[in-house]
Coordinates of C-alpha atoms and ligand atoms in Angstrom, one line a residue:
M113 CA 2.5 5.1 7.1
A114 CA 4.8 5.6 4.4
H115 CA 8.5 6.4 4.8
G116 CA 11.4 6.2 2.4
L117 CA 13.3 9.3 3.2
S118 CA 15.3 10.9 0.4
A119 CA 19.0 11.2 0.9
A120 CA 18.6 15.0 1.0
G121 CA 16.2 14.6 3.9
I122 CA 18.5 12.5 5.9
G123 CA 21.4 14.8 5.3
I124 CA 19.4 17.8 6.5
T125 CA 18.3 16.1 9.6
G126 CA 21.7 14.9 10.6
S127 CA 23.4 18.1 10.0
I128 CA 20.9 20.4 11.6
L129 CA 19.5 18.7 14.6
T130 CA 21.1 15.5 15.6
S131 CA 24.8 15.3 14.9
C132 CA 25.0 19.1 14.8
G133 CA 25.1 19.8 18.5
A134 CA 28.5 21.3 17.5
L135 CA 27.1 23.5 14.7
R136 CA 29.5 26.2 13.9
T137 CA 27.3 29.2 14.1
H138 CA 30.0 31.7 13.4
H139 CA 30.3 30.8 9.7
Q140 CA 26.6 30.2 8.9
A141 CA 24.0 32.8 8.2
T142 CA 25.2 36.1 6.9
V143 CA 25.3 38.8 9.6
E144 CA 22.5 40.7 7.8
A145 CA 20.3 37.7 7.3
R146 CA 20.5 36.5 10.8
R147 CA 19.4 39.8 12.2
E148 CA 16.0 39.5 10.4
R149 CA 13.0 38.4 12.4
V150 CA 11.4 35.1 11.5
A151 CA 7.9 34.4 12.8
I152 CA 6.7 30.9 13.1
V153 CA 3.0 30.2 13.8
G154 CA 2.5 27.0 15.8
A155 CA 4.8 25.1 18.2
G156 CA 4.1 21.6 17.0
V157 CA 6.9 19.5 15.7
A158 CA 6.9 21.3 12.3
G159 CA 7.2 24.8 13.8
L160 CA 9.8 23.6 16.4
A161 CA 11.9 21.8 13.8
A162 CA 11.9 25.0 11.6
A163 CA 12.8 27.2 14.6
S164 CA 15.5 25.0 16.0
A165 CA 17.0 24.5 12.5
L166 CA 17.1 28.3 11.9
R167 CA 18.6 28.9 15.4
A168 CA 21.2 26.2 14.8
V169 CA 22.5 28.0 11.7
G170 CA 22.7 31.4 13.3
F171 CA 19.3 33.1 12.9
D172 CA 19.0 35.0 16.2
D173 CA 15.5 36.4 16.1
V174 CA 13.1 33.5 15.6
V175 CA 9.7 34.0 17.4
V176 CA 7.3 31.0 17.7
L177 CA 3.7 32.0 18.3
E178 CA 1.5 29.3 19.8
A179 CA -2.2 29.5 20.5
R180 CA -2.3 26.8 23.2
D181 CA -0.8 27.1 26.7
R182 CA 1.5 24.2 25.9
I183 CA 3.8 23.3 23.1
G184 CA 3.8 20.1 21.0
G185 CA 0.4 20.5 19.2
R186 CA -0.6 17.0 18.1
I187 CA 2.2 15.6 20.1
W188 CA 0.7 15.7 23.6
T189 CA 1.9 13.5 26.4
S190 CA -0.5 13.7 29.3
N191 CA -0.6 11.4 32.3
I192 CA -3.0 8.7 33.5
G193 CA -2.7 8.0 37.2
G194 CA 0.8 9.4 37.1
H195 CA 2.0 7.4 34.0
P196 CA 2.8 9.1 30.7
I197 CA 0.2 8.6 28.0
D198 CA 0.2 10.0 24.5
L199 CA -3.1 11.6 23.5
G200 CA -1.8 12.6 20.0
A201 CA 1.0 10.7 18.2
S202 CA 2.3 7.5 19.7
W203 CA 4.4 5.7 17.2
I204 CA 7.6 6.4 15.3
H205 CA 6.6 4.8 12.0
G206 CA 9.7 3.0 10.6
V207 CA 12.8 3.6 12.7
D208 CA 15.6 3.0 10.2
G209 CA 17.0 6.4 9.3
N210 CA 13.9 8.2 10.7
P211 CA 14.9 11.6 12.1
I212 CA 12.6 11.2 15.1
A213 CA 14.3 7.9 16.0
G214 CA 17.6 9.8 15.5
I215 CA 16.6 12.5 18.0
A216 CA 15.5 9.8 20.5
A217 CA 18.8 7.9 20.1
D218 CA 20.9 11.1 20.5
N219 CA 19.0 12.1 23.6
D220 CA 18.8 8.7 25.4
I221 CA 15.0 8.7 24.9
Q222 CA 13.8 5.2 25.2
I223 CA 11.9 3.7 22.3
L224 CA 10.4 0.2 22.2
P225 CA 9.6 -1.8 19.0
T226 CA 6.0 -2.8 18.4
D227 CA 4.8 -5.9 16.6
Y228 CA 1.3 -5.6 15.0
D229 CA 1.3 -9.3 14.3
N230 CA 1.3 -10.0 18.1
A231 CA -2.5 -9.6 18.1
S232 CA -5.6 -11.4 19.3
T233 CA -8.9 -10.8 17.6
Y234 CA -12.3 -11.6 19.0
F235 CA -15.7 -11.9 17.4
H236 CA -18.8 -10.5 19.1
G237 CA -19.4 -12.7 22.1
G238 CA -15.7 -13.4 22.7
D239 CA -15.0 -16.1 20.2
A240 CA -11.4 -15.8 19.0
A241 CA -11.1 -15.2 15.3
N242 CA -8.4 -17.8 14.9
R243 CA -9.1 -19.2 11.4
S244 CA -7.1 -17.5 8.7
R245 CA -9.2 -15.3 6.6
D246 CA -6.3 -13.7 4.7
H247 CA -7.7 -15.0 1.4
V248 CA -10.8 -12.7 1.9
V249 CA -8.6 -9.7 2.4
T250 CA -6.2 -10.4 -0.5
G251 CA -9.2 -11.2 -2.7
F252 CA -10.6 -7.7 -1.9
W253 CA -7.4 -5.9 -2.7
S254 CA -7.0 -7.7 -6.1
F255 CA -10.5 -6.5 -6.8
A256 CA -9.7 -3.0 -5.6
R257 CA -6.7 -2.8 -7.9
Q258 CA -9.0 -3.1 -10.9
H259 CA -10.9 0.0 -9.7
P260 CA -8.3 2.2 -8.1
R261 CA -10.3 5.4 -8.2
E262 CA -13.6 4.1 -6.7
S263 CA -14.5 4.5 -3.1
L264 CA -13.4 1.5 -1.0
H265 CA -16.8 1.4 0.5
A266 CA -18.5 0.9 -2.8
L267 CA -15.9 -1.7 -3.7
Y268 CA -16.5 -3.5 -0.4
D269 CA -20.2 -3.7 -1.1
R270 CA -19.7 -5.0 -4.6
Y271 CA -17.0 -7.5 -3.5
V272 CA -19.0 -9.1 -0.7
N273 CA -22.1 -9.4 -2.8
A274 CA -20.3 -10.8 -5.8
S275 CA -18.3 -13.3 -3.8
N276 CA -21.2 -14.3 -1.6
L277 CA -19.0 -14.2 1.5
A278 CA -20.1 -15.9 4.7
D279 CA -21.2 -13.5 7.5
E280 CA -18.0 -13.9 9.5
D281 CA -15.8 -13.4 6.5
R282 CA -17.7 -10.2 5.6
Q283 CA -17.4 -8.9 9.2
Y284 CA -13.7 -9.8 9.2
L285 CA -13.1 -7.9 6.0
A286 CA -15.0 -4.9 7.4
Y287 CA -12.9 -5.1 10.5
V288 CA -9.6 -5.2 8.6
L289 CA -10.6 -2.2 6.4
N290 CA -11.5 -0.3 9.6
T291 CA -8.4 -1.0 11.6
A292 CA -5.8 -1.0 8.8
I293 CA -7.2 1.7 6.6
E294 CA -9.7 3.9 8.5
H295 CA -7.6 4.1 11.6
E296 CA -4.5 4.8 9.5
F297 CA -6.0 7.5 7.4
A298 CA -8.5 8.8 10.0
A299 CA -11.3 8.6 7.4
D300 CA -14.1 6.3 6.4
I301 CA -13.5 3.9 3.5
G302 CA -16.3 5.7 1.7
D303 CA -14.0 8.8 1.6
L304 CA -11.0 6.8 0.3
S305 CA -10.0 5.0 -2.8
L306 CA -7.0 2.8 -3.5
S307 CA -5.3 5.6 -5.4
S308 CA -6.1 8.2 -2.7
I309 CA -4.3 6.0 -0.1
S310 CA -1.4 5.0 -2.3
G311 CA 0.6 8.2 -2.8
G312 CA 3.0 8.1 0.2
E313 CA 6.2 6.4 1.1
D314 CA 7.0 3.9 3.8
W315 CA 10.0 4.4 6.0
P316 CA 12.0 1.2 6.5
G317 CA 12.3 -0.6 9.9
H318 CA 9.8 -1.5 12.6
D319 CA 7.5 0.9 14.4
A320 CA 8.3 2.0 17.9
L321 CA 6.6 3.6 20.9
L322 CA 8.1 6.0 23.4
P323 CA 7.1 4.7 26.9
G324 CA 8.1 8.0 28.5
G325 CA 6.0 10.0 26.1
Y326 CA 6.4 11.6 22.7
S327 CA 6.7 15.1 24.2
Q328 CA 10.3 14.3 25.0
I329 CA 10.9 14.9 21.3
T330 CA 9.2 18.3 21.2
E331 CA 10.8 19.3 24.6
F332 CA 14.2 18.6 23.0
L333 CA 13.4 20.6 19.9
A334 CA 12.0 23.5 21.9
S335 CA 15.0 24.0 24.1
G336 CA 16.4 27.6 23.9
L337 CA 13.7 28.8 21.6
D338 CA 11.6 32.0 22.0
I339 CA 8.1 30.5 22.2
R340 CA 5.2 32.6 23.1
T341 CA 2.2 30.5 24.2
G342 CA -1.4 31.8 24.5
Q343 CA -0.9 33.7 21.2
A344 CA -3.6 32.7 18.8
V345 CA -2.7 34.3 15.5
T346 CA -5.8 35.7 13.7
R347 CA -4.4 37.8 11.0
I348 CA -1.3 37.7 8.7
D349 CA -0.8 40.8 6.6
Y350 CA 1.9 40.5 4.0
Q351 CA 1.1 43.6 1.9
G352 CA 4.1 45.6 3.0
T353 CA 7.8 45.0 3.3
E354 CA 7.3 43.3 6.7
V355 CA 4.8 40.6 7.4
V356 CA 2.5 41.7 10.3
L357 CA 1.0 39.1 12.6
T358 CA -1.9 39.9 14.9
S359 CA -3.0 37.7 17.7
A360 CA -6.5 37.4 19.3
G361 CA -5.5 39.6 22.2
G362 CA -4.3 42.3 19.9
D363 CA -0.5 41.6 20.2
R364 CA 1.4 42.4 17.0
V365 CA 4.6 40.9 15.7
D366 CA 6.4 42.3 12.6
A367 CA 8.7 39.9 10.8
A368 CA 10.6 39.6 7.6
T369 CA 9.1 36.2 6.9
V370 CA 6.6 33.9 8.4
V371 CA 6.3 30.1 8.5
V372 CA 2.6 29.0 9.0
T373 CA 2.4 25.5 10.5
V374 CA -1.2 25.5 11.8
P375 CA -3.0 22.2 11.0
L376 CA -5.0 21.8 7.8
G377 CA -8.2 21.8 9.9
V378 CA -7.4 25.3 11.1
L379 CA -6.8 26.6 7.6
K380 CA -10.1 25.0 6.5
E381 CA -11.9 26.9 9.3
G382 CA -10.4 30.2 8.1
V383 CA -9.2 31.0 11.7
I384 CA -6.4 33.1 10.2
E385 CA -7.3 36.0 7.9
F386 CA -4.6 36.4 5.2
V387 CA -4.2 39.9 3.8
P388 CA -4.2 39.8 0.8
D389 CA -6.2 36.6 0.6
L390 CA -4.5 33.3 -0.2
P391 CA -4.2 32.5 -3.9
A392 CA -6.8 30.3 -5.5
T393 CA -4.3 27.4 -5.8
K394 CA -3.8 27.5 -2.1
H395 CA -7.5 27.6 -1.4
R396 CA -8.0 24.6 -3.8
A397 CA -5.4 22.6 -1.9
I398 CA -7.0 23.4 1.5
D399 CA -10.4 22.5 0.2
S400 CA -9.5 19.3 -1.6
L401 CA -7.4 17.7 1.1
G402 CA -9.4 16.0 3.9
M403 CA -8.8 16.5 7.7
G404 CA -9.6 13.2 9.3
V405 CA -10.5 12.1 12.8
L406 CA -8.8 9.5 15.0
N407 CA -9.7 9.6 18.7
K408 CA -8.3 7.7 21.7
T409 CA -9.9 6.5 24.8
C410 CA -7.3 5.6 27.4
L411 CA -8.3 3.5 30.3
Q412 CA -6.3 2.6 33.5
F413 CA -7.7 -0.3 35.5
D414 CA -6.9 -1.8 38.9
E415 CA -5.4 -4.8 37.3
V416 CA -4.9 -6.6 33.9
F417 CA -7.9 -8.7 32.9
W418 CA -6.9 -9.3 29.2
P419 CA -4.0 -11.4 27.7
E420 CA -1.1 -9.5 29.1
D421 CA 1.5 -10.2 26.4
V422 CA -0.6 -9.5 23.4
E423 CA 0.1 -6.0 21.9
L424 CA -3.1 -5.5 19.8
I425 CA -6.6 -6.6 20.7
G426 CA -9.1 -6.6 17.9
H427 CA -12.9 -6.7 18.3
I428 CA -15.2 -7.6 15.5
G429 CA -18.5 -6.2 16.8
T430 CA -22.0 -6.1 15.5
K431 CA -21.5 -2.5 14.3
P432 CA -18.4 -2.2 12.0
G433 CA -16.1 0.8 12.6
R434 CA -16.7 1.0 16.4
W435 CA -14.3 0.1 19.1
A436 CA -12.4 -2.3 16.9
E437 CA -8.9 -1.9 18.1
T438 CA -7.2 -1.6 21.4
V439 CA -3.5 -1.3 22.2
N440 CA -2.3 -3.1 25.3
L441 CA 0.1 -0.7 26.9
F442 CA 0.9 -3.2 29.7
V443 CA 3.4 -4.8 27.3
Y444 CA 5.4 -1.6 27.2
T445 CA 4.8 0.0 30.6
R446 CA 3.8 -2.9 32.9
Q447 CA 0.8 -0.7 33.9
P448 CA -2.8 -2.0 33.4
I449 CA -3.6 0.6 30.7
L450 CA -5.4 0.2 27.4
M451 CA -5.7 2.6 24.5
M452 CA -8.8 2.2 22.3
F453 CA -9.3 3.9 18.9
N454 CA -12.3 5.2 16.9
A455 CA -11.8 6.9 13.5
G456 CA -13.6 8.6 10.7
A457 CA -17.4 9.3 11.1
Y458 CA -17.7 7.3 14.3
G459 CA -14.6 8.9 15.7
A460 CA -16.2 12.3 15.1
Q461 CA -19.6 11.1 16.4
I462 CA -18.4 10.1 19.8
E463 CA -17.2 13.6 20.4
A464 CA -20.8 14.7 21.1
M465 CA -21.2 11.9 23.7
S466 CA -20.5 12.5 27.4
D467 CA -17.4 10.9 29.0
A468 CA -19.7 8.5 30.9
Q469 CA -21.3 7.3 27.6
I470 CA -17.9 6.9 25.9
K471 CA -16.5 4.9 28.9
G472 CA -19.7 2.8 28.9
E473 CA -19.2 1.8 25.3
A474 CA -15.5 1.1 25.9
L475 CA -16.2 -1.1 28.9
A476 CA -19.0 -2.9 27.1
T477 CA -16.6 -3.8 24.3
L478 CA -14.0 -5.1 26.7
A479 CA -16.7 -7.1 28.6
D480 CA -17.9 -8.6 25.3
M481 CA -14.4 -10.0 24.7
F482 CA -13.3 -10.9 28.3
G483 CA -16.6 -11.6 30.2
S484 CA -16.0 -9.0 32.9
V485 CA -13.7 -6.0 33.5
A486 CA -11.6 -4.9 36.5
P487 CA -12.6 -1.6 38.3
L488 CA -11.7 1.4 36.1
R489 CA -9.4 3.8 37.9
N490 CA -8.9 6.6 35.4
A491 CA -9.9 7.5 31.8
L492 CA -8.7 10.1 29.3
I493 CA -10.7 10.8 26.2
T494 CA -9.6 12.8 23.2
R495 CA -11.8 15.0 21.0
W496 CA -9.6 16.2 18.2
Q497 CA -12.3 17.2 15.8
S498 CA -13.7 19.8 18.3
D499 CA -10.2 21.0 19.2
P500 CA -10.1 24.7 18.0
W501 CA -6.3 24.5 17.3
S502 CA -6.5 21.4 15.2
Y503 CA -10.1 20.7 14.0
G504 CA -9.2 17.1 13.3
S505 CA -6.4 14.6 13.8
Y506 CA -4.4 14.6 10.5
S507 CA -4.8 15.1 6.8
Y508 CA -5.8 12.5 4.1
V509 CA -6.4 12.5 0.4
P510 CA -10.1 12.0 -0.3
V511 CA -11.4 9.9 -3.2
G512 CA -11.2 12.1 -6.3
S513 CA -8.4 14.3 -5.0
S514 CA -4.7 14.0 -5.6
W515 CA -1.5 13.8 -3.6
I516 CA -0.2 16.8 -5.6
Q517 CA -2.4 19.0 -3.3
H518 CA 0.2 18.4 -0.5
E519 CA 2.8 20.1 -2.7
E520 CA 0.4 22.9 -3.5
L521 CA -0.2 23.5 0.2
A522 CA 3.5 23.6 0.8
K523 CA 4.2 26.3 -1.8
P524 CA 5.4 29.7 -0.5
I525 CA 3.6 32.9 -1.3
D526 CA 5.8 35.8 -2.5
D527 CA 8.8 33.7 -1.1
R528 CA 8.1 34.9 2.4
V529 CA 4.8 33.4 3.6
L530 CA 5.9 29.8 4.0
F531 CA 3.9 26.7 4.9
A532 CA 4.9 23.7 6.9
G533 CA 3.1 21.0 8.9
E534 CA 2.2 17.4 8.2
A535 CA -0.3 18.2 5.5
T536 CA 2.4 19.9 3.4
H537 CA 4.6 16.9 3.1
E538 CA 4.2 15.1 -0.2
D539 CA 5.6 11.7 0.9
F540 CA 4.9 11.5 4.6
P541 CA 1.8 13.4 5.5
A542 CA -0.1 12.6 8.7
T543 CA 3.1 11.7 10.5
V544 CA 5.5 13.2 13.0
H545 CA 8.5 12.7 10.8
G546 CA 6.6 14.3 7.8
A547 CA 5.8 17.3 9.9
Y548 CA 9.4 17.5 11.1
L549 CA 10.8 17.3 7.6
S550 CA 8.4 19.9 6.4
G551 CA 9.7 22.2 9.1
I552 CA 13.3 21.6 8.0
R553 CA 12.3 22.3 4.4
A554 CA 10.6 25.6 5.5
A555 CA 13.8 26.6 7.4
R556 CA 15.8 26.1 4.2
E557 CA 13.3 28.3 2.3
V558 CA 13.5 31.0 5.0
A559 CA 17.3 31.0 4.9
T560 CA 17.4 31.2 1.1
Y561 CA 14.8 34.0 1.1
L562 CA 16.5 36.1 3.8
E563 CA 19.9 35.8 2.2
Q564 CA 18.6 36.9 -1.1
R565 CA 16.7 39.7 0.6
T566 CA 19.7 41.0 2.4
R567 CA 22.1 40.4 -0.5
P568 CA 20.3 41.9 -3.5
L569 CA 22.5 40.1 -6.0
G570 CA 21.2 36.9 -4.6
K571 CA 24.5 35.2 -4.0
R572 CA 23.8 32.1 -2.0
T573 CA 25.7 32.0 1.2
S574 CA 26.4 29.5 3.9
S575 CA 23.2 29.1 5.9
S576 CA 21.0 28.0 3.1
R577 CA 23.7 25.7 1.9
L578 CA 24.2 24.3 5.4
L579 CA 20.5 23.5 5.6
E580 CA 20.8 21.5 2.4
Q581 CA 23.7 19.4 3.5
Ligands
FAD148 C1 -4.7 10.9 17.8 C2 -3.5 11.1 16.9 C3 -2.7 10.0 16.8 C4 -1.6 10.2 15.9 N1 -0.7 9.1 15.8 C5 0.5 9.3 15.2 C6 1.5 8.3 15.3 O1 1.4 7.3 16.0 N2 2.7 8.5 14.6 C7 2.9 9.6 13.8 O2 3.9 9.7 13.2 N3 1.9 10.6 13.7 C8 0.8 10.5 14.4 N4 -0.2 11.4 14.4 C9 0.0 12.6 13.5 C10 1.0 13.6 14.2 O3 0.7 13.8 15.5 C11 1.0 14.9 13.4 O4 1.2 14.6 12.0 C12 2.1 15.9 13.8 O5 2.3 15.9 15.2 C13 1.7 17.2 13.3 O6 2.6 18.2 13.6 P1 2.5 19.7 13.0 O7 3.6 20.5 13.5 O8 2.3 19.6 11.5 O9 1.1 20.2 13.6 P2 0.6 20.5 15.1 O10 1.3 19.5 16.0 O11 -0.8 20.4 15.1 O12 1.2 21.9 15.4 C14 0.5 23.1 14.9 C15 0.5 24.0 16.1 O13 -0.2 25.2 15.7 C16 -1.0 25.7 16.8 N5 -2.0 26.6 16.3 C17 -3.2 26.3 15.6 N6 -3.8 27.4 15.3 C18 -3.0 28.5 15.7 C19 -3.2 29.9 15.6 N7 -4.2 30.5 15.1 N8 -2.2 30.6 16.2 C20 -1.1 30.1 16.7 N9 -0.9 28.7 16.9 C21 -1.9 27.9 16.3 C22 -1.5 24.4 17.4 O14 -1.9 24.6 18.7 C23 -0.3 23.5 17.3 O15 0.5 23.5 18.4 C24 -1.3 11.4 15.2 C25 -2.2 12.5 15.4 C26 -3.3 12.3 16.3 C27 -4.2 13.5 16.5

């Protein structure tokens, strides 16, 4: 995932949430502005970042409404046999200057580097894919660069036919496109083009996992906030001077401004009625971005039966796009736990299968590579597509669409209905740090709006400036 944070972003992060434990609240928001109520819909990392940034600069009345009975959203640390396991985000993508790595460092949250080159890949039947086939992959990308707007699937078909690739090379290329592209963007290569996957930025540094769980980050952000769980917002009425939010149970919250951080999938499903309706540009952004699927199958065994020091295990099966990648969590936790991935259409398809069927396919894949498997002790299976508070895993830009749509999704309506969340970040969508930074951006917009609202002459005062430092 892309990261290359702007200097402004780093400054905001440092001043608000990491080095600003000692924020000087007495000279921040104006007295009038900080009395105003700010409603935030969603207690994922974007909503929590916005709320904690606003609290840090003196806004007293920040209410976070969350539909689930837990915070964190797509950051969700569960446990498997008593050991933390992340069912949503796992990695900090690029640790150098990444605000999430900064929060971890400031709070003594352990992170461990991961090395994707420390991998073993097996063909169907268990033969190691040890001959270098990099030339096949580089050849494909040179071809794709000549047709940047065409679907990668169409290009794959043309490339393998024109180059008359051997079966194993063709299977290897399909495997690389599945694990490196479809898992990354949570969408099939038929829905992606080179230009549709090339709009983001990469953050420098290696990637890292949090062995104690990603929720340590959201727990930190949530501390001291007014978070109301079990509040599924169904209506946001912004016709009057106050914004009125109604929840499924009939509860009502009036606020001066609202930050909507629900996932793109929830916006697509029309779960929230906006009154008046959202502008056409916003609907276009919602429709033209894609909400992808990446699902995890986490398995705890009695003992390790795979190469214990290899971080990634690849499987080039007879059916491309299925059970191709497994993370060996033993490397980081010393527990016999594997995390297997399925993305795109197959990731969505398995959601209709029973747990027993999914476990059966997972174990068959492992047996194909290693001959036999140890007894399975516990399993956790995600179904993000069917999750009514997400309707998918994260956003992507489909073939034919444009990265500009992330910016359109981020635009405020009437200055006081604001949008944050991973899908609103123009450089780092689909990531935790993108969601976090979008929340900080929304907090800045809230501060600016409220200071203008409470000071009619629009003189900018300290809280919005502080959020920009
Ligand atoms: C399987 C998976 C793996 C991932 N892996 C990584 C990774 O390794 N690294 C990485 O950087 N990113 C990863 N991501 C992406 C990352 O998790 C997200 O980009 C990020 O957590 C999104 O945060 P958010 O605040 O935008 O949205 P969310 O975390 O989804 O927060 C939105 C909140 O809104 C709530 N909500 C929804 N509807 C309503 C409603 N009507 N009323 C009130 N509340 C509502 C939701 O319950 C949720 O809590 C992964 C995601 C998934 C699903």
